[in-house]
mmCIF file of C-alpha atoms and ligand atoms in Angstrom:
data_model
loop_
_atom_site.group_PDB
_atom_site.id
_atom_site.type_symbol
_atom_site.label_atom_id
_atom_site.label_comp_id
_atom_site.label_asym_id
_atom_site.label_seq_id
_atom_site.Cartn_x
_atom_site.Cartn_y
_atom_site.Cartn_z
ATOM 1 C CA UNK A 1 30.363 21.379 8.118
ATOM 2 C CA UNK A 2 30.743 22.598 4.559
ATOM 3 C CA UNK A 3 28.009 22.075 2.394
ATOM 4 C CA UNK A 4 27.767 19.104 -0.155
ATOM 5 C CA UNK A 5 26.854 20.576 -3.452
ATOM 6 C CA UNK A 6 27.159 18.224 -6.438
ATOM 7 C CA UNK A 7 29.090 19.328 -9.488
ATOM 8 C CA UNK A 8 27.960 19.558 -12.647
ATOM 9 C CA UNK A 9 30.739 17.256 -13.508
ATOM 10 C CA UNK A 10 29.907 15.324 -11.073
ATOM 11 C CA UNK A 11 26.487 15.219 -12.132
ATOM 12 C CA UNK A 12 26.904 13.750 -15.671
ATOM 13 C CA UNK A 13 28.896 11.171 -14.459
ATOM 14 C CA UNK A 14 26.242 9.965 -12.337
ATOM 15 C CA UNK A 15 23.648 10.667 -15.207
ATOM 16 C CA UNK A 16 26.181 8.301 -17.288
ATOM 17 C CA UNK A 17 26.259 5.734 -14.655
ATOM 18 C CA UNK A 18 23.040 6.080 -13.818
ATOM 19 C CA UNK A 19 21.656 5.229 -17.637
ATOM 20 C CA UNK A 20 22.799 1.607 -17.268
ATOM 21 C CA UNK A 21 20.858 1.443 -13.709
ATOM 22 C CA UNK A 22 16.995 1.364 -13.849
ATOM 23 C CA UNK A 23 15.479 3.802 -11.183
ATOM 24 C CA UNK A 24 18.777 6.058 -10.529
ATOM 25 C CA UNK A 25 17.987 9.045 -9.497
ATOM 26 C CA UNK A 26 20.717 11.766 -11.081
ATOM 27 C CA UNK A 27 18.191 12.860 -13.638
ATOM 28 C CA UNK A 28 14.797 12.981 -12.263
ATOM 29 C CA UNK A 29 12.672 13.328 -8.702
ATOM 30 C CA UNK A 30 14.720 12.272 -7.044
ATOM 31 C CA UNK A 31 15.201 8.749 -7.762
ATOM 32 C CA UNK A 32 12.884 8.350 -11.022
ATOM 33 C CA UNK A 33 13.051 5.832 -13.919
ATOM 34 C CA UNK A 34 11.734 6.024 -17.104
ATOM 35 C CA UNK A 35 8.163 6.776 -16.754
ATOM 36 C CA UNK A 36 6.695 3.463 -19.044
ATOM 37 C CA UNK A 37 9.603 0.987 -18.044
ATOM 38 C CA UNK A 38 7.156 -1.495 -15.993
ATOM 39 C CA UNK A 39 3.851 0.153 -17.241
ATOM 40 C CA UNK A 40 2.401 -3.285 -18.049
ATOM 41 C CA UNK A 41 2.617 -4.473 -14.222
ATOM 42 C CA UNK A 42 -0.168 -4.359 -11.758
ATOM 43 C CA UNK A 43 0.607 -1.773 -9.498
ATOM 44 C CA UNK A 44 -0.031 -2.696 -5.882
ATOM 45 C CA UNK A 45 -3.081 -1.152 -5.103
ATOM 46 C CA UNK A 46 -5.939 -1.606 -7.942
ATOM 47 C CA UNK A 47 -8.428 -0.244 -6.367
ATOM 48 C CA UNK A 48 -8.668 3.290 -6.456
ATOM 49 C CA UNK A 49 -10.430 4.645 -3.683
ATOM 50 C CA UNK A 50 -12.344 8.459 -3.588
ATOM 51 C CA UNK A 51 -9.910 11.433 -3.402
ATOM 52 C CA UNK A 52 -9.838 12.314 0.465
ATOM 53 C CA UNK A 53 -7.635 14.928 1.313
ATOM 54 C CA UNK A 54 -6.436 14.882 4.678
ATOM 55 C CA UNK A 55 -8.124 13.942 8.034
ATOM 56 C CA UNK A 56 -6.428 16.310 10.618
ATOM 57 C CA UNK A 57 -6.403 14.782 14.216
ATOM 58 C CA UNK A 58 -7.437 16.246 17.253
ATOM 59 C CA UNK A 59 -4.212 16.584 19.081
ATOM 60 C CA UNK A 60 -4.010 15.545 23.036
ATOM 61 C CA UNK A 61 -3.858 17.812 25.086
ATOM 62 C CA UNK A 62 -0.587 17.505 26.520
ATOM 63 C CA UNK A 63 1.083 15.392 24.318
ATOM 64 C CA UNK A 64 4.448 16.524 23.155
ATOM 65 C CA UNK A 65 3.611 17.336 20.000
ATOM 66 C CA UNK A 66 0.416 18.678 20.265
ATOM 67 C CA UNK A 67 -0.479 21.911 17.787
ATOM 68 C CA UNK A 68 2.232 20.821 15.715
ATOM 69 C CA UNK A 69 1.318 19.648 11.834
ATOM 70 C CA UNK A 70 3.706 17.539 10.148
ATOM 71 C CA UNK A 71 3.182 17.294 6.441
ATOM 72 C CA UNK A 72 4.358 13.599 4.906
ATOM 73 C CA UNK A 73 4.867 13.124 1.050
ATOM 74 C CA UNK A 74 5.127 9.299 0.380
ATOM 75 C CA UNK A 75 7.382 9.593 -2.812
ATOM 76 C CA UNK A 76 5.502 8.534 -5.944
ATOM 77 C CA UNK A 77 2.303 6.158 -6.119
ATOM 78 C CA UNK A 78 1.584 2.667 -6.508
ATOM 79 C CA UNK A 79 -0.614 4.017 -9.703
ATOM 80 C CA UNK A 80 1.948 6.063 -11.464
ATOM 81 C CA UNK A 81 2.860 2.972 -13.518
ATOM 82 C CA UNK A 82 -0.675 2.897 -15.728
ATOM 83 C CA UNK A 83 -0.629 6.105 -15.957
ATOM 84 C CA UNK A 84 3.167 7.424 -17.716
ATOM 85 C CA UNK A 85 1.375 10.483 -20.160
ATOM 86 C CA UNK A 86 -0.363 12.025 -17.160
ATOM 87 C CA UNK A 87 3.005 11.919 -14.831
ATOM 88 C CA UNK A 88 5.210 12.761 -18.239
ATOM 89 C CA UNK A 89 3.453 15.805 -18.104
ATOM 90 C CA UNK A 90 5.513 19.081 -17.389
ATOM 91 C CA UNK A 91 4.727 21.234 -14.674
ATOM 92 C CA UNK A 92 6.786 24.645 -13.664
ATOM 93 C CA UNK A 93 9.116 23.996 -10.517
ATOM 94 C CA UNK A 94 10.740 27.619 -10.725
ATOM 95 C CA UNK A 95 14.266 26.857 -11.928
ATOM 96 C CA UNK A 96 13.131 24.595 -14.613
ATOM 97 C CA UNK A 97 10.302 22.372 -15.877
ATOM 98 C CA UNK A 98 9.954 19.040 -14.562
ATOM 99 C CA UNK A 99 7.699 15.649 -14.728
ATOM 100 C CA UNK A 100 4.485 15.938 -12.919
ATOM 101 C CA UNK A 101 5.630 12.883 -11.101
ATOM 102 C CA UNK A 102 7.567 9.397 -11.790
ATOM 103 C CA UNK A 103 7.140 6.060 -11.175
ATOM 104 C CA UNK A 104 9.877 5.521 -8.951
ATOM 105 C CA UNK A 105 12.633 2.709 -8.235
ATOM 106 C CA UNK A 106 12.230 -1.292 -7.234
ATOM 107 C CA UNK A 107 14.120 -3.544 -5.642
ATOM 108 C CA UNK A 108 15.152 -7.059 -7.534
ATOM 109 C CA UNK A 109 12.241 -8.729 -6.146
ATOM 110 C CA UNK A 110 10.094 -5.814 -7.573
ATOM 111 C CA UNK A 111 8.732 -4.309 -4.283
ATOM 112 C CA UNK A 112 8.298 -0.951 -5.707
ATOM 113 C CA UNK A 113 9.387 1.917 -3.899
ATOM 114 C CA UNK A 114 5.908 3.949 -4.257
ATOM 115 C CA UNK A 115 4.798 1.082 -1.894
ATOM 116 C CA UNK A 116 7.960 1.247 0.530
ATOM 117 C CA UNK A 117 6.919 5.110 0.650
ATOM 118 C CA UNK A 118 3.589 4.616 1.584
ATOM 119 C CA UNK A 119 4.270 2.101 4.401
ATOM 120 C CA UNK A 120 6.930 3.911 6.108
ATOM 121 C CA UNK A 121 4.603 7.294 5.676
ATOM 122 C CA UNK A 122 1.698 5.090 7.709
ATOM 123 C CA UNK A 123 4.124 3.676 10.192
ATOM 124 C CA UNK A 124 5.721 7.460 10.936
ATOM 125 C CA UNK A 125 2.068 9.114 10.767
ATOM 126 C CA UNK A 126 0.849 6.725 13.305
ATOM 127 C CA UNK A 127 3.675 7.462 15.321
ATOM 128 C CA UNK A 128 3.342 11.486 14.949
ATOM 129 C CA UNK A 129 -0.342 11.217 16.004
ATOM 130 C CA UNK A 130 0.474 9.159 18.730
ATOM 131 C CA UNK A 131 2.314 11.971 19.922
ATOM 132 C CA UNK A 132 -0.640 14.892 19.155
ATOM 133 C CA UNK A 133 0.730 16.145 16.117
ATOM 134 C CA UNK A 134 -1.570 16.919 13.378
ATOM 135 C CA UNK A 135 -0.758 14.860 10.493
ATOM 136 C CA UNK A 136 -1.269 15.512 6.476
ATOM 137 C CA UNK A 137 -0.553 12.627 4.199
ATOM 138 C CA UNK A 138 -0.181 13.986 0.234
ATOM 139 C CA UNK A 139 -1.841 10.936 -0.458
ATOM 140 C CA UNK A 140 -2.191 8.039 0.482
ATOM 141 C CA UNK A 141 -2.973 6.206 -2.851
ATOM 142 C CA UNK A 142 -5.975 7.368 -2.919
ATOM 143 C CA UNK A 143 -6.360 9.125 -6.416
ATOM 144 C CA UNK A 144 -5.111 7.351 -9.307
ATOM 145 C CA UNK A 145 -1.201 9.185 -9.649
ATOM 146 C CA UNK A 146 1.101 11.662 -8.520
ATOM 147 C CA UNK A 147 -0.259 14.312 -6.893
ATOM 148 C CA UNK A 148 2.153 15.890 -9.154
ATOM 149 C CA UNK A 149 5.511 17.757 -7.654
ATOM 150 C CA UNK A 150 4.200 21.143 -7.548
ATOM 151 C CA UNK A 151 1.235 20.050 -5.562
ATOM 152 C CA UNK A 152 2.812 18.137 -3.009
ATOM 153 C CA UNK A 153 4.525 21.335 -2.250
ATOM 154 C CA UNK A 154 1.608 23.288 -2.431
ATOM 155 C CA UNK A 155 -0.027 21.034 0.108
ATOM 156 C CA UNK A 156 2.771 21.058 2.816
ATOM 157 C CA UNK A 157 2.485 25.112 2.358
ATOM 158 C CA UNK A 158 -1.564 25.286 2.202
ATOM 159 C CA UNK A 159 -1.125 22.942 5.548
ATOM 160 C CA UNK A 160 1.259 25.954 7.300
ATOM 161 C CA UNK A 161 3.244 22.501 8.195
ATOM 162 C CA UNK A 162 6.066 23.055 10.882
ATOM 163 C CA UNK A 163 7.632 20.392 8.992
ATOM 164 C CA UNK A 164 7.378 18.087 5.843
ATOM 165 C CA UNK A 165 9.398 15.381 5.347
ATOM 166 C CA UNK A 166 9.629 13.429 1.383
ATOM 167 C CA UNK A 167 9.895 9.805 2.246
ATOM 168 C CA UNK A 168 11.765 8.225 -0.842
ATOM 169 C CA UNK A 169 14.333 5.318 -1.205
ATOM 170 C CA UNK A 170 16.711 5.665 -4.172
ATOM 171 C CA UNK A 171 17.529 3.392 -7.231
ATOM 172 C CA UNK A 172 21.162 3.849 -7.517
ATOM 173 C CA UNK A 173 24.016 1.204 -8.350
ATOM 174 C CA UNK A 174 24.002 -1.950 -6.812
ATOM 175 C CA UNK A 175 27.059 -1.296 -4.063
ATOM 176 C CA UNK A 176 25.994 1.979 -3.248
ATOM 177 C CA UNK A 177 24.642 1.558 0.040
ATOM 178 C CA UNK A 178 23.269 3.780 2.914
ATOM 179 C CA UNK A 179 20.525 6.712 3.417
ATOM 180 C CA UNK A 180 21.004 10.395 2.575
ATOM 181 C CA UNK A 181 18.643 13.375 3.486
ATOM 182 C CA UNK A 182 18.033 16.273 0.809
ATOM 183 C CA UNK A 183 18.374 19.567 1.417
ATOM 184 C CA UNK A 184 16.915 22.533 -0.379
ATOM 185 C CA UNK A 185 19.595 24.682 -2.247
ATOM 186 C CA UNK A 186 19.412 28.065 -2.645
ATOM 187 C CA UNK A 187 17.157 28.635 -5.596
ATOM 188 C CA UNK A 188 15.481 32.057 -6.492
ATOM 189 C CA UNK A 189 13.578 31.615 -9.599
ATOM 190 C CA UNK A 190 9.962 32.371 -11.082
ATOM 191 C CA UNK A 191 8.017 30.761 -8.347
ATOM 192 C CA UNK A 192 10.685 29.055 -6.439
ATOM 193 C CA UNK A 193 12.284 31.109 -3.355
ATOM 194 C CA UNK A 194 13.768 28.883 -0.513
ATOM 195 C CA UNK A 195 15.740 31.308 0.893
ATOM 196 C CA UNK A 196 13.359 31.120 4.270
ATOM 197 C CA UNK A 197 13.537 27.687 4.528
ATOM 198 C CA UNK A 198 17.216 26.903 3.851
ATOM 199 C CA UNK A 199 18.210 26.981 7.443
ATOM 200 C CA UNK A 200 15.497 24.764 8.896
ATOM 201 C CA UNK A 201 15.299 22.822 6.529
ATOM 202 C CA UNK A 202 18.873 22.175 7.232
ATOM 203 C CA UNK A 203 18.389 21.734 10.861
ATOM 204 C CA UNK A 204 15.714 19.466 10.179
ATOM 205 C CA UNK A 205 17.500 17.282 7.751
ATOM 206 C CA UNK A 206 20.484 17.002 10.275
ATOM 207 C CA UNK A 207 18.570 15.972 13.401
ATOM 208 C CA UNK A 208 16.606 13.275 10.615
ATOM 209 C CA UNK A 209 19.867 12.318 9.804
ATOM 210 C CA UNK A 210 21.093 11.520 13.380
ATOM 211 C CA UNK A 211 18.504 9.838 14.772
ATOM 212 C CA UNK A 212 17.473 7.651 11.242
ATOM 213 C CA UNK A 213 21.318 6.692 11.829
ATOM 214 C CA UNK A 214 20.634 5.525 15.560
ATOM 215 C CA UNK A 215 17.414 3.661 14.777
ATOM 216 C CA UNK A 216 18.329 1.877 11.868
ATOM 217 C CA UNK A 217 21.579 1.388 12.855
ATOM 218 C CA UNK A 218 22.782 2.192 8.620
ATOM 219 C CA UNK A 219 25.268 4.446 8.001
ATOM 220 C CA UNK A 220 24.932 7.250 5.966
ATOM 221 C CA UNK A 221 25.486 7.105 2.065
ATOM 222 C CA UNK A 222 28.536 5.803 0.555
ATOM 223 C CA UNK A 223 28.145 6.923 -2.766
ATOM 224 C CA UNK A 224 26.744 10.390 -2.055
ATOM 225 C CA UNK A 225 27.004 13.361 0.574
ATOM 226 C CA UNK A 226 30.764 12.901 1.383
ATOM 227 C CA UNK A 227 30.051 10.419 4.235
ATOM 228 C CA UNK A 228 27.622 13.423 5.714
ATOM 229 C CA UNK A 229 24.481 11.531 5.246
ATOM 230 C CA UNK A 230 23.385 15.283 3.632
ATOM 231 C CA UNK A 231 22.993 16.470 0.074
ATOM 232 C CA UNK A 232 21.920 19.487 -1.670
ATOM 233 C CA UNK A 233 19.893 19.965 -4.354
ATOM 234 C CA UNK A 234 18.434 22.636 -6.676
ATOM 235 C CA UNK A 235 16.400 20.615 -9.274
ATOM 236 C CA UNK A 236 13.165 18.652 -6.988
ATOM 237 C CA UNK A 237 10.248 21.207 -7.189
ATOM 238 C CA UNK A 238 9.351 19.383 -4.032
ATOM 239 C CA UNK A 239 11.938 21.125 -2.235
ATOM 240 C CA UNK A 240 12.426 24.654 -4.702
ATOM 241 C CA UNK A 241 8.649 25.038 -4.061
ATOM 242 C CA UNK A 242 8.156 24.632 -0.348
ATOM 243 C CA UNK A 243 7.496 28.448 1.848
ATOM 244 C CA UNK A 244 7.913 25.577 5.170
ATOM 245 C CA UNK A 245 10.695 23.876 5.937
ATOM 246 C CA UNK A 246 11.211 20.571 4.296
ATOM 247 C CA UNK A 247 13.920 17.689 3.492
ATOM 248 C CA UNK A 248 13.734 15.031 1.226
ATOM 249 C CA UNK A 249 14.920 11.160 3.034
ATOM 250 C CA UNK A 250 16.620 8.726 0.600
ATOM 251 C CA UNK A 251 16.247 5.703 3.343
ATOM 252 C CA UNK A 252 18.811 3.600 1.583
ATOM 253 C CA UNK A 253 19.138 2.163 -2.379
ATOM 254 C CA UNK A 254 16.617 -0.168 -3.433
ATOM 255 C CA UNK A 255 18.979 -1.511 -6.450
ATOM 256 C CA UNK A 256 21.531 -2.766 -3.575
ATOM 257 C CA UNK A 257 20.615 -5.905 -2.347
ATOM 258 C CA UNK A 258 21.520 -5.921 0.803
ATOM 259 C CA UNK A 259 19.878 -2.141 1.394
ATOM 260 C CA UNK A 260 17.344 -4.043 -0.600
ATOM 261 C CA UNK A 261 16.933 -6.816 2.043
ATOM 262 C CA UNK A 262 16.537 -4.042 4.900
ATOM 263 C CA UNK A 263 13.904 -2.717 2.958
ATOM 264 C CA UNK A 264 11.685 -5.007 2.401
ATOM 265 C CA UNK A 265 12.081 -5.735 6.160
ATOM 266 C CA UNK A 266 8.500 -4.725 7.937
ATOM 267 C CA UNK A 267 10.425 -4.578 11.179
ATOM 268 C CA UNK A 268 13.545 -2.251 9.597
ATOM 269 C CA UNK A 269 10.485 -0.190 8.716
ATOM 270 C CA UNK A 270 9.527 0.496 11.480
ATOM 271 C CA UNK A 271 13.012 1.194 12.931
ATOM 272 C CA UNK A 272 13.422 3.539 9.987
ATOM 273 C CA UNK A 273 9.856 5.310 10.944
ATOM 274 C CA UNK A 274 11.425 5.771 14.484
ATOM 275 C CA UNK A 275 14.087 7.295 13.494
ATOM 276 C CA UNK A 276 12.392 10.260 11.313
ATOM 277 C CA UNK A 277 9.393 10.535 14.217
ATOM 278 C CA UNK A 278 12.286 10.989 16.536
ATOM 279 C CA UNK A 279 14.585 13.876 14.251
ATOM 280 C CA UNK A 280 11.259 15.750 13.377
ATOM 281 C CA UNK A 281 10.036 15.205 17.197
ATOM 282 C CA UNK A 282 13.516 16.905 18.160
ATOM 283 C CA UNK A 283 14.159 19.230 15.294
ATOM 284 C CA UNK A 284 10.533 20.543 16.639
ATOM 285 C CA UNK A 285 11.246 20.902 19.987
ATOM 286 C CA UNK A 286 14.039 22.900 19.258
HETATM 287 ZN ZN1 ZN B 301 11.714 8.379 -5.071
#
């Protein structure tokens, strides 16, 4: 299947549309809005607990995934929103330089995407342990923002991760509908080199793909990826920054209501955290 790579064109017509849309995600990581827009809301975890990096798990002996270690990246953070200068700042992603971090999207109702993110990233660690694998959260809203882009790369790579998987949901125009899984492009620049991971990363993203499709039962995007349910891109220094293979999952558009309503569903959660468990658990298994 040929790869999707957006068009420049292409591009600033989204960036156009995407101006009248809070949270669209042509312009920023992947799915930002203006850092500031809703900086006077209570984000929904006030208390900000000590910064504790990652508690690997002993895995079971036996268990499928056992001496495996699956990096998760919740997209954004509940605390981003009181705190716009520190996640304005610029850090280096290779091609380009980039916001440390953004506040990401909300649906209508205001359930933030930072705390969609987090959920899902709970719901698919629990099931990854429950399996043997050793899991690494890149936080867990445990320091007050970000970690910025760079570092949530940086941590997959420290972690030697057989996998890491983004966990985002995007802010695009109500009647776009439908989830889409990023791939890494082929990007060569200053720090960034993804030419190792291109082709697992691909694999990965596909067999994410198939089985988020089967356990949601949502089709892929509609507005995005030519119906593939894949997209490329060269500007996330999640993805330009990675030395392990990695995707980026768009679970569906927060701005839609009716991807809205799915959501905000606890039990479409979990479905959706059944579906990644299951692609990584295959894409791992070879
Ligand atoms: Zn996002």
């Amino acid at each position: 299947m040929p790869h999707h790579v957006r068009k420049p064109l292409v591009r600033t017509a989204v960036a156009v549309a995407c101006a009248l849309v809070a949270g669209c995600g042509a312009t920023a990581e992947p799915d930002a809005k203006p850092a500031g827009r809703d900086a006077s809301k209570p984000a929904a975890s006030p208390s900000v607990r000590p910064v504790r990096p990652v508690t690997p798990v002993t895995p079971s002996a036996g268990a499928p995934l056992a001496g495996r270690t699956i990096v998760i990246d919740p997209g954004h953070n509940p605390g981003n929103f009181r705190h716009t200068a520190e996640i304005n700042q610029k850090v280096d992603i290779g091609t380009n330089r980039k916001e440390c971090d953004t506040t990401g999207t909300a649906t209508a109702d205001d359930y933030t995407e930072a705390a969609f993110t987090l959920d899902v990233s709970h719901r698919l660690r629990d099931l990854l342990k429950a399996q043997g694998a050793t899991v690494v959260l890149t936080h867990d809203a445990d320091r007050p923002y970000g970690p910025c882009i760079d570092e949530r790369a940086r941590i997959g790579n420290e972690a030697k991760a057989d996998a890491v998987v983004s966990v985002h949901a995007d802010g695009s125009a109500a009647g776009n509908r439908g989830f889409h899984v990023i791939l890494p492009a082929r990007v060569q620049s200053g720090a960034a080199d993804t030419a190792p991971i291109l082709a697992p990363s691909r694999t990965l993203g596909e067999r994410i793909a198939a089985h988020f499709a089967r356990a949601t039962g949502t089709s892929p995007a509609n507005y995005i990826g030519s119906g593939t349910g894949l997209d490329i891109r060269d500007d996330l220094g999640g993805l330009n920054l990675s030395t392990v293979p990695k995707v980026f999952l768009e679970c569906g558009n927060m701005r839609d209501p009716k991807d809205a309503a799915l959501l905000a569903n606890a039990a479409w959660r979990q479905k959706a955290a059944h579906g990644i468990a299951e692609g990584i658990g295959t894409y791992l298994k070879g």
